[in-house]
Amino acid sequence: MTSSVPGLDKENGPPNGSDQGEVRIVGNKTETSCLTDREVCCVGPHYLRLLHTNYVGVSSGGDHCLPTEGVDELDEEEDETEQFEDDIEYLKSLDPKEWKEQDHYRVLGLRTKRVKATEAEIKKAYRQKVLKHHPDKRKAAGERVNQDDDYFTNITKAWETLGNPTARRAFDSIDPQFDNDLPTPGEIKSLGFYKAFGPVFERNEIWSENRPVPKLGNDSCSREDMEKFYSFWFNFVSWREFSYNDDEEAKTGSDRDTRKWVEKQNKVQRAKLKREEMARIRKLVDMAHEADPRVLRFRQQDKEAKQAQKAARQSAIQARKDEEERARQEALQKEAEEREQRLQAEKAALDAQKKQREALKNALRKERKALRTVCKDNNYYIEEGEDHLQWMMKVESMCDVFQVEELAELSKALKQQNKEQGKETFNAWVKKLDERLQKERKEVMESATKSATGKGKGGSSSEWTPDDLALLIKAVNLFPAGTNQRWDVVAQFINQHTTTSNERSAKEVLSKTKTLQSSDYSSIKDAANKKAYQDFEKSQKGAASVVSDEQTSQRFDSVSEQQGMGAPWTAEEQKLLEQALRTYPSTTPDRWDRIADCVPSRSKKDCQRRFKELAEIVKAKKAAQAKVAAK
């Protein structure tokens, strides 16, 4: 192989102008027609510097100019141990005008290393390309070189791109050899998760702005490492940008507005590609996260742990509920036991009281019977021709007024005495009876008069006469609680039957009723009984007695019975009475005896009295209601 040595040809001969002939290089030898043979080494940094010195003027305006920054680096000793690929056919096929479309790594012989190539390797590859493919060297070897479209321009552009970190990053971002594909479901199923996603993450980690990049790992890695990996990729920061494909008119445009518009379009296009790239990375991470068996396993563990916690909470809640229920049941049981004990104690007390009352009642009945017997046996200590009924009434009054002890004392005294002595004793007790009745009557009348004339709560200026009080008691019994406009009806009843000119209002009647309920008027019974006896005596003697229409009828009940304060009729007793009345009509012989048998707690007289009360209540209620309705 022969070539002309630049600087030593005829056109650039020695300064003295002597004709030394043409110098030719054959292998490692330099031959001249008129000089002796001498070995010349045409390689190395000195040769490159000579080339740069002789052709800097010519090459500075052309595409074959060596970069200044590369010349200084080429001064270093060349490492001959590493050789890079030299694809001469690809180099010759390149168009210098379309240098942006070329594969810069393939031009420099770094097609396999590409983005992983270091700066030192790029410099060595470029140095080798320059030493081998420089146009002057190829001319010296006899190769025809066209300065306008020589491929050495492509080598220079490759160096300018890959030798500049910013320009290299722009080219790497759109590297046509980079695989942007994501694993398909079929690949994931056939290769397995780690073999399908591992290489993809390794390829794409070159775009990471942050270092180091965590690895995907394997099935035995810890949960912390796995979460660190996905946290890094879910927050992935990529340096990949797409300015390499920008329209060059932004720099070479004819006017400022055109350049600005082109630059704006370039920014829009770069932003769009950036969004697509980030969407691709996020899709990759989402696919991996959904298919990762570790994630599924940890999710199942979390689910089981959550279910265990929930079960534990539910067990604790259930245990607490059971404890509360147990405590509640114990409290209820204790309360029931206490209530049972209390009821038993109350029942025992009631039984004792009942027995005591029964004993007292029996004793009272016994003493009354004894008194009646001894009085009857002695003909009530009266002379022949005297009124028999009057002394019988005296005996009955004694039975009603005197206590058991007094009755026992009287009976004992009468039994031990003869008739004359007994008569004196009997008369003494009759006198005692009259004094007691008189005293009670006086107290009752004074109390009634005082309360009637007083001006206290609900008081009235008009006095209440005994007849008015009797009318009030009767009206209250006739019109029980629950009667419509009860106190108006009671007041109307009193005003209709009173012998005085005073009209009573509902408010006045209510106030007087409350006053009466707070007092004891048992002596009214004696007055009513006395008047009844007088009426009976007159009827027995045949005396004509004319009763005024305005005179109030008298009842022979006690005051407590008239006010409903005695032994009231219970619902059960009332029900039994009503059933007996329906069972035994008025045509039944001994009707009231049979009715009394149906109501064990009531006597025949009680049943008759109750029947009359109910009849009077119904009649009076209808009359009073009709009167009020007429107003």
XYZ file of C-alpha atoms in Angstrom:
631
model
C 0.000 0.000 0.000
C 1.448 3.366 -1.016
C 0.360 6.853 -0.120
C 1.642 10.369 -0.441
C 2.831 11.931 2.771
C 1.301 15.354 3.283
C 3.933 18.059 3.527
C 6.485 16.077 1.628
C 5.054 16.120 -1.909
C 6.221 18.354 -4.717
C 3.714 21.040 -4.095
C 4.819 21.324 -0.482
C 8.495 20.593 -0.892
C 11.452 21.751 1.168
C 12.050 25.468 1.562
C 15.200 25.465 -0.561
C 13.134 24.401 -3.603
C 15.419 21.477 -4.424
C 13.774 18.655 -6.263
C 13.991 15.687 -4.005
C 11.565 13.563 -6.002
C 8.373 11.984 -4.881
C 8.304 10.281 -1.569
C 6.255 7.076 -1.489
C 5.359 4.956 1.505
C 5.421 1.245 1.017
C 4.303 -0.564 4.114
C 6.494 0.784 6.884
C 9.125 2.077 4.455
C 9.455 5.402 2.696
C 10.939 5.370 -0.747
C 12.190 8.279 -2.889
C 13.593 8.337 -6.337
C 16.676 10.214 -5.358
C 17.060 9.538 -1.649
C 18.240 6.538 0.196
C 15.700 4.171 1.682
C 14.655 4.967 5.247
C 11.935 3.556 7.522
C 9.269 6.130 8.513
C 6.393 5.539 11.050
C 3.336 7.427 9.800
C 1.179 6.914 12.897
C 1.027 8.318 16.376
C 0.221 11.676 17.970
C 2.992 13.518 16.154
C 1.613 12.502 12.817
C -1.864 13.593 13.834
C -0.500 16.939 15.004
C 1.238 17.354 11.660
C -1.959 16.624 9.835
C -3.812 19.176 11.933
C -1.088 21.811 11.384
C -0.873 21.434 7.600
C -4.638 21.228 7.005
C -6.139 23.417 9.665
C -6.540 26.276 7.214
C -8.136 24.093 4.610
C -10.274 22.013 6.956
C -11.502 24.843 9.146
C -14.089 25.747 6.554
C -15.001 22.180 5.656
C -16.561 19.194 7.346
C -13.262 17.383 7.944
C -12.005 19.676 10.681
C -10.869 17.843 13.817
C -12.570 19.118 16.978
C -10.182 21.147 19.065
C -11.280 19.426 22.266
C -10.500 16.059 20.700
C -6.981 16.976 19.577
C -5.731 17.479 23.097
C -7.182 14.124 24.129
C -5.530 12.427 21.172
C -2.154 13.450 22.502
C -2.405 10.661 25.026
C -0.880 7.311 24.279
C -3.326 5.132 22.387
C -4.448 1.902 23.988
C -3.999 -0.668 21.269
C -5.473 -3.509 23.370
C -9.188 -2.684 22.701
C -10.528 -2.627 19.168
C -14.000 -1.392 18.187
C -16.244 -2.532 15.377
C -15.558 -0.926 12.031
C -18.576 -1.232 9.720
C -17.163 0.404 6.582
C -20.155 -0.512 4.451
C -22.505 1.278 6.903
C -20.174 4.305 6.981
C -20.079 4.599 3.218
C -23.887 4.377 3.069
C -24.343 7.463 5.256
C -25.304 10.865 3.934
C -23.539 13.712 5.782
C -26.567 15.929 5.251
C -28.805 13.380 7.073
C -26.434 12.929 9.995
C -29.284 13.211 12.558
C -30.823 10.023 11.160
C -27.677 7.933 11.673
C -26.887 5.568 14.554
C -24.038 7.382 16.280
C -23.044 4.347 18.330
C -22.773 2.209 15.192
C -20.722 4.880 13.475
C -18.147 4.783 16.301
C -18.299 0.980 16.567
C -20.211 0.939 19.865
C -23.369 -0.688 18.536
C -23.459 -3.371 21.260
C -22.619 -1.157 24.219
C -24.645 1.885 23.223
C -25.921 3.773 26.255
C -23.771 1.691 28.576
C -20.602 2.873 26.860
C -18.365 5.039 29.042
C -16.860 8.378 28.030
C -13.402 6.795 27.821
C -14.676 4.115 25.480
C -16.327 6.745 23.279
C -13.068 8.699 23.087
C -11.027 5.593 22.216
C -13.513 4.557 19.551
C -13.487 8.010 18.023
C -9.666 8.113 18.042
C -9.512 4.806 16.243
C -12.009 6.019 13.628
C -10.060 9.204 13.043
C -6.738 7.371 12.653
C -8.282 5.002 10.192
C -10.796 7.040 8.221
C -9.392 10.557 8.024
C -9.719 11.832 4.434
C -6.052 12.783 4.159
C -4.960 9.375 5.268
C -7.317 7.749 2.830
C -6.040 10.039 0.090
C -2.499 9.049 0.909
C -3.610 5.444 0.531
C -4.891 6.268 -2.947
C -8.589 6.379 -2.087
C -10.762 8.893 -3.921
C -12.300 11.279 -1.391
C -15.107 13.735 -2.117
C -14.813 16.629 0.298
C -18.516 17.529 0.018
C -20.118 14.246 1.035
C -17.413 12.228 2.720
C -18.593 9.964 5.556
C -15.848 11.327 7.854
C -18.338 14.146 8.519
C -20.680 11.530 10.031
C -17.875 10.328 12.308
C -17.282 13.903 13.421
C -21.026 14.423 14.096
C -21.156 11.164 16.052
C -18.314 12.398 18.237
C -19.914 15.800 18.671
C -23.119 14.111 19.773
C -21.781 11.345 21.998
C -18.853 13.330 23.308
C -21.183 16.026 24.700
C -23.146 14.739 27.754
C -26.183 16.917 26.982
C -26.291 15.971 23.317
C -25.660 12.317 24.145
C -28.580 12.311 26.641
C -30.832 13.800 23.942
C -29.824 11.051 21.481
C -30.114 8.278 24.084
C -33.668 9.445 24.830
C -34.755 8.592 21.287
C -32.320 5.728 20.678
C -34.043 3.678 17.946
C -32.427 0.479 19.231
C -33.967 0.837 22.715
C -36.800 -1.622 23.396
C -39.831 0.254 24.805
C -42.112 -2.787 24.760
C -43.804 -4.105 27.917
C -44.341 -7.766 28.794
C -47.502 -9.314 27.398
C -49.795 -11.546 29.499
C -48.615 -14.530 27.471
C -44.953 -13.770 28.221
C -45.707 -13.289 31.910
C -47.490 -16.644 32.017
C -44.867 -18.538 30.038
C -41.683 -16.969 31.456
C -42.859 -16.278 34.952
C -43.042 -12.966 36.758
C -39.381 -12.411 37.528
C -38.019 -13.430 34.100
C -40.682 -11.407 32.310
C -40.326 -8.161 34.313
C -36.719 -8.316 35.511
C -35.044 -7.436 32.154
C -37.660 -4.739 31.446
C -36.956 -2.909 34.695
C -33.214 -3.266 34.093
C -33.594 -1.712 30.623
C -35.641 1.197 31.881
C -33.589 1.971 34.954
C -31.137 3.863 32.726
C -33.687 6.686 32.567
C -33.729 7.184 36.333
C -32.618 10.550 37.636
C -32.080 9.072 41.105
C -29.410 6.575 41.959
C -29.051 3.812 43.007
C -32.057 2.065 41.491
C -33.503 -0.768 43.624
C -33.725 -4.164 41.974
C -36.851 -6.217 41.412
C -35.449 -9.003 43.557
C -36.854 -12.502 43.846
C -39.510 -14.410 45.718
C -37.428 -14.567 48.906
C -36.836 -10.834 49.341
C -38.301 -9.063 52.336
C -41.455 -7.029 52.341
C -39.460 -3.911 53.123
C -37.283 -4.351 50.004
C -40.350 -4.994 47.845
C -42.153 -1.905 49.155
C -38.973 0.153 48.654
C -38.786 -1.049 45.031
C -42.400 -0.158 44.198
C -42.209 3.113 46.078
C -39.202 4.079 43.944
C -40.907 3.154 40.654
C -44.293 4.659 41.564
C -42.415 7.920 42.162
C -40.036 7.413 39.236
C -38.171 10.520 38.040
C -36.979 10.152 34.447
C -34.323 12.256 32.721
C -35.487 11.086 29.326
C -36.244 14.048 27.090
C -37.018 14.308 23.387
C -35.227 17.422 22.190
C -33.133 15.480 19.653
C -35.987 15.484 17.172
C -36.619 19.219 17.480
C -37.080 21.155 14.287
C -33.742 22.903 13.550
C -35.585 25.859 12.107
C -35.925 27.109 15.693
C -32.229 28.027 15.456
C -31.904 28.816 11.768
C -35.277 30.456 11.136
C -35.443 33.502 8.915
C -36.978 35.780 11.551
C -37.572 35.931 15.276
C -41.319 35.172 15.183
C -40.735 32.050 13.142
C -38.065 30.830 15.543
C -40.321 31.472 18.547
C -43.245 29.657 16.942
C -41.041 26.677 15.998
C -39.599 26.557 19.533
C -43.118 26.555 20.970
C -44.116 23.655 18.738
C -40.968 21.796 19.783
C -41.868 22.241 23.481
C -45.398 20.972 22.877
C -44.108 17.914 21.073
C -41.509 17.201 23.796
C -44.171 17.500 26.533
C -46.442 15.103 24.691
C -43.693 12.513 24.285
C -42.722 12.974 27.957
C -46.275 12.286 29.078
C -46.433 9.172 26.922
C -43.134 7.979 28.372
C -44.289 8.490 31.968
C -47.567 6.714 31.160
C -45.554 3.797 29.767
C -43.432 3.597 32.927
C -46.515 3.806 35.166
C -48.251 1.083 33.158
C -45.166 -1.107 33.547
C -45.162 -0.593 37.331
C -48.914 -1.182 37.617
C -48.681 -4.400 35.614
C -45.808 -5.626 37.775
C -47.561 -4.686 40.999
C -50.732 -6.516 39.994
C -48.881 -9.641 38.827
C -46.239 -9.747 41.585
C -46.773 -12.965 43.619
C -45.152 -11.280 46.616
C -47.770 -8.526 46.564
C -50.519 -11.121 46.350
C -48.952 -13.068 49.196
C -48.499 -10.003 51.384
C -52.049 -8.891 50.589
C -53.323 -12.287 51.699
C -51.243 -12.029 54.850
C -52.622 -8.546 55.519
C -56.141 -9.804 54.889
C -55.635 -12.715 57.243
C -54.086 -10.448 59.863
C -56.957 -7.997 59.477
C -59.470 -10.813 59.776
C -57.646 -12.086 62.834
C -57.740 -8.617 64.387
C -61.409 -8.315 63.503
C -62.100 -11.726 64.991
C -60.158 -10.745 68.097
C -62.130 -7.511 68.394
C -65.386 -9.368 67.877
C -64.345 -11.957 70.442
C -63.489 -9.179 72.885
C -66.802 -7.452 72.191
C -68.680 -10.724 72.555
C -66.812 -11.485 75.773
C -67.648 -8.041 77.091
C -71.288 -8.506 76.098
C -71.345 -11.926 77.748
C -69.843 -10.441 80.889
C -72.345 -7.604 80.860
C -75.174 -10.074 80.274
C -73.910 -12.267 83.090
C -73.672 -9.248 85.400
C -77.140 -8.151 84.307
C -78.565 -11.605 84.910
C -76.918 -11.708 88.309
C -78.321 -8.268 89.108
C -81.763 -9.349 87.908
C -81.546 -12.547 89.908
C -80.412 -10.637 92.971
C -83.160 -8.083 92.460
C -85.701 -10.872 91.988
C -84.510 -12.544 95.170
C -84.677 -9.257 97.060
C -88.118 -8.574 95.603
C -89.224 -12.072 96.540
C -87.934 -11.601 100.052
C -89.587 -8.219 100.258
C -92.853 -9.617 98.927
C -92.672 -12.495 101.340
C -92.024 -10.069 104.182
C -94.876 -7.851 103.042
C -97.104 -10.869 102.620
C -96.164 -12.065 106.065
C -96.904 -8.607 107.457
C -100.204 -8.490 105.577
C -101.066 -11.972 106.778
C -100.253 -10.938 110.306
C -102.336 -7.802 109.933
C -105.121 -9.839 108.370
C -104.994 -12.350 111.157
C -104.979 -9.522 113.632
C -107.954 -7.913 111.929
C -109.706 -11.250 111.713
C -108.992 -11.869 115.354
C -110.232 -8.399 116.232
C -113.244 -8.839 114.009
C -114.000 -12.223 115.520
C -113.545 -10.839 118.993
C -115.763 -7.886 118.153
C -118.378 -10.177 116.637
C -118.175 -12.441 119.679
C -118.527 -9.585 122.135
C -121.370 -8.025 120.137
C -123.144 -11.374 120.045
C -122.576 -11.821 123.738
C -123.967 -8.328 124.466
C -126.975 -8.869 122.236
C -127.625 -12.278 123.874
C -127.407 -11.068 127.433
C -129.553 -8.017 126.629
C -132.105 -10.163 124.816
C -132.209 -12.670 127.646
C -132.974 -9.857 130.100
C -135.538 -8.262 127.763
C -133.225 -5.328 127.230
C -133.732 -4.370 130.880
C -137.071 -2.689 130.248
C -140.408 -2.808 132.004
C -143.553 -4.131 130.493
C -145.130 -1.713 128.041
C -141.964 0.182 127.248
C -140.749 0.627 123.710
C -138.846 -2.507 122.838
C -137.371 -1.195 119.556
C -135.763 1.842 121.124
C -133.609 -0.245 123.447
C -132.750 -2.621 120.652
C -131.404 0.367 118.746
C -129.438 1.353 121.841
C -127.824 -2.044 121.915
C -126.966 -1.819 118.207
C -125.498 1.636 118.756
C -123.322 0.245 121.536
C -122.111 -2.510 119.230
C -121.204 0.110 116.624
C -119.612 2.701 118.906
C -117.864 0.785 121.698
C -114.577 -1.030 121.261
C -113.956 -4.721 121.965
C -112.628 -4.080 125.445
C -115.628 -1.945 126.352
C -118.065 -4.491 124.965
C -116.292 -7.297 126.848
C -116.387 -5.289 130.038
C -120.088 -4.511 129.617
C -121.013 -8.121 128.744
C -119.064 -9.508 131.701
C -120.668 -7.047 134.075
C -124.166 -7.827 132.833
C -123.593 -11.578 133.079
C -122.433 -11.345 136.664
C -125.309 -9.171 137.846
C -128.948 -9.821 138.369
C -131.610 -8.060 136.392
C -131.913 -5.051 138.683
C -128.194 -4.503 138.916
C -127.866 -5.175 135.236
C -130.517 -2.585 134.467
C -128.575 0.069 136.388
C -125.355 -0.932 134.656
C -127.108 -1.005 131.279
C -128.621 2.455 131.827
C -125.222 3.789 132.868
C -123.666 2.534 129.651
C -126.580 3.959 127.637
C -125.935 7.302 129.251
C -122.268 6.941 128.429
C -123.242 6.155 124.850
C -125.435 9.235 124.557
C -122.702 11.468 125.963
C -120.177 10.144 123.492
C -122.533 10.539 120.558
C -123.435 14.044 121.644
C -119.804 14.984 121.999
C -118.925 13.678 118.554
C -121.947 15.386 117.009
C -120.988 18.699 118.558
C -117.380 18.433 117.338
C -118.486 17.568 113.838
C -120.954 20.408 113.589
C -118.467 22.932 114.955
C -115.823 21.784 112.506
C -118.258 21.827 109.596
C -119.550 25.279 110.495
C -116.044 26.639 110.920
C -114.811 25.303 107.591
C -118.009 26.471 105.832
C -117.737 30.053 107.095
C -113.985 30.352 106.648
C -112.387 32.279 103.804
C -109.436 30.019 103.199
C -108.589 28.232 100.013
C -111.751 27.927 97.940
C -113.773 29.246 100.867
C -117.258 30.812 100.528
C -119.042 33.511 102.508
C -122.289 31.419 102.722
C -122.616 28.814 105.432
C -123.078 25.112 104.776
C -126.016 23.689 106.716
C -126.178 20.034 107.723
C -128.730 19.477 104.963
C -126.369 21.014 102.423
C -123.539 18.814 103.668
C -125.766 15.749 103.339
C -126.692 16.802 99.814
C -122.998 17.262 98.987
C -122.100 13.800 100.277
C -124.969 12.255 98.352
C -124.096 14.092 95.129
C -120.413 13.087 95.355
C -121.460 9.433 95.629
C -124.013 9.762 92.838
C -121.545 11.317 90.425
C -118.181 9.514 90.793
C -114.879 10.523 89.211
C -115.012 10.405 85.402
C -118.445 12.002 85.101
C -118.534 14.659 82.376
C -118.396 18.133 84.025
C -118.632 16.406 87.372
C -118.480 19.413 89.699
C -120.922 21.416 87.625
C -123.319 18.464 87.821
C -122.805 18.149 91.617
C -123.395 21.874 92.123
C -126.549 21.703 90.009
C -127.813 18.745 92.036
C -127.284 20.616 95.328
C -128.962 23.756 94.010
C -131.975 21.720 92.915
C -132.505 19.996 96.286
C -131.319 22.546 98.837
C -133.826 24.263 101.186
C -131.743 27.439 101.327
C -131.530 30.243 98.835
C -127.744 29.940 98.444
C -126.572 28.682 95.093
C -123.319 26.789 95.054
C -120.728 27.096 92.286
C -118.588 24.244 91.025
C -115.474 25.777 92.546
C -117.167 26.171 95.951
C -118.448 22.581 95.864
C -114.959 21.242 94.999
C -113.329 23.191 97.838
C -115.880 21.972 100.363
C -115.477 18.380 99.213
C -111.711 18.543 99.799
C -112.349 19.960 103.284
C -114.744 17.163 104.125
C -112.358 14.481 102.859
C -109.663 15.678 105.283
C -111.986 15.362 108.347
C -113.819 12.552 110.162
C -117.620 12.904 110.281
C -118.659 9.572 111.728
C -121.134 11.240 114.086
C -123.374 12.208 111.153
C -124.324 8.559 111.045
C -125.746 8.788 114.512
C -127.757 11.885 113.618
C -129.071 10.217 110.479
C -129.871 7.022 112.342
C -131.651 8.961 115.076
C -133.788 10.798 112.582
C -134.492 7.552 110.764
C -135.552 5.954 114.005
C -137.875 8.842 114.740
C -139.458 8.506 111.308
C -139.812 4.778 111.858
C -141.391 5.305 115.274
C -143.908 7.695 113.832
C -144.829 5.253 111.098
C -145.261 2.481 113.643
C -147.643 4.567 115.725
C -149.651 5.431 112.648
C -148.787 9.053 112.827
C -149.252 10.785 109.596
C -146.010 12.137 108.395
C -145.921 14.389 105.405
C -142.613 14.747 103.730
C -141.985 17.982 101.945
C -140.924 17.806 98.363
C -137.996 20.029 99.228
C -136.857 17.834 102.144
C -133.789 15.765 101.391
C -134.039 12.015 101.783
C -131.728 10.538 104.434
C -129.343 7.620 104.054
C -128.511 5.216 106.837
C -124.963 4.675 105.760
C -121.986 5.806 107.722
C -120.185 8.943 106.656
C -117.245 6.920 105.496
C -119.554 4.784 103.345
C -121.310 7.895 101.974
C -117.935 9.395 100.955
C -116.698 6.115 99.593
C -114.015 6.035 102.290
C -115.160 2.737 103.888
C -114.492 -0.646 102.346
C -114.952 0.205 98.666
C -116.249 -2.251 96.168
C -113.444 -3.754 94.148
C -113.700 -4.504 90.465
C -113.888 -8.223 91.190
C -116.712 -7.727 93.704
C -118.582 -5.458 91.294
C -118.196 -8.090 88.557
C -119.518 -10.839 90.851
C -122.474 -8.658 91.874
C -123.407 -7.870 88.265
C -123.163 -11.549 87.314
C -125.353 -12.539 90.277
C -127.937 -9.894 89.362
C -128.144 -11.337 85.846
C -128.258 -14.902 87.155
C -131.036 -14.313 89.714
C -133.797 -12.081 88.323
C -136.311 -10.273 90.517
C -138.761 -13.222 90.379
C -136.256 -15.577 92.097
C -137.226 -16.584 95.678
C -134.699 -15.440 98.307
C -132.939 -13.501 95.563
C -130.695 -11.370 97.748
C -129.620 -14.294 99.895
C -128.410 -16.087 96.791
C -126.747 -12.915 95.457
C -124.935 -12.452 98.794
C -123.710 -16.048 98.548
C -122.152 -15.211 95.149
C -120.178 -12.296 96.707
C -118.412 -13.947 99.672
C -116.823 -10.732 100.982
C -120.162 -8.841 101.143
C -123.314 -9.274 103.169
C -126.886 -9.260 101.938
C -127.327 -5.704 103.203
C -124.163 -4.575 101.393
C -125.417 -6.019 98.111
C -128.821 -4.353 98.466
C -127.232 -1.038 99.380
C -124.862 -1.240 96.428
C -127.744 -1.994 94.077
C -129.682 1.023 95.320
C -126.614 3.268 95.014
C -126.073 2.213 91.437
C -129.717 2.831 90.589
C -129.693 6.260 92.209
C -126.416 7.159 90.511
C -127.829 6.301 87.113
C -131.046 8.249 87.674
C -129.379 11.315 89.218
C -126.684 11.355 86.584
C -129.213 11.374 83.773
C -131.230 14.159 85.422
C -128.208 16.355 86.180
C -126.679 15.847 82.742
C -129.974 16.701 81.129
C -130.108 19.887 83.232
C -126.583 20.934 82.295
C -127.215 20.136 78.638
C -130.406 22.247 78.703
C -128.354 25.298 79.756
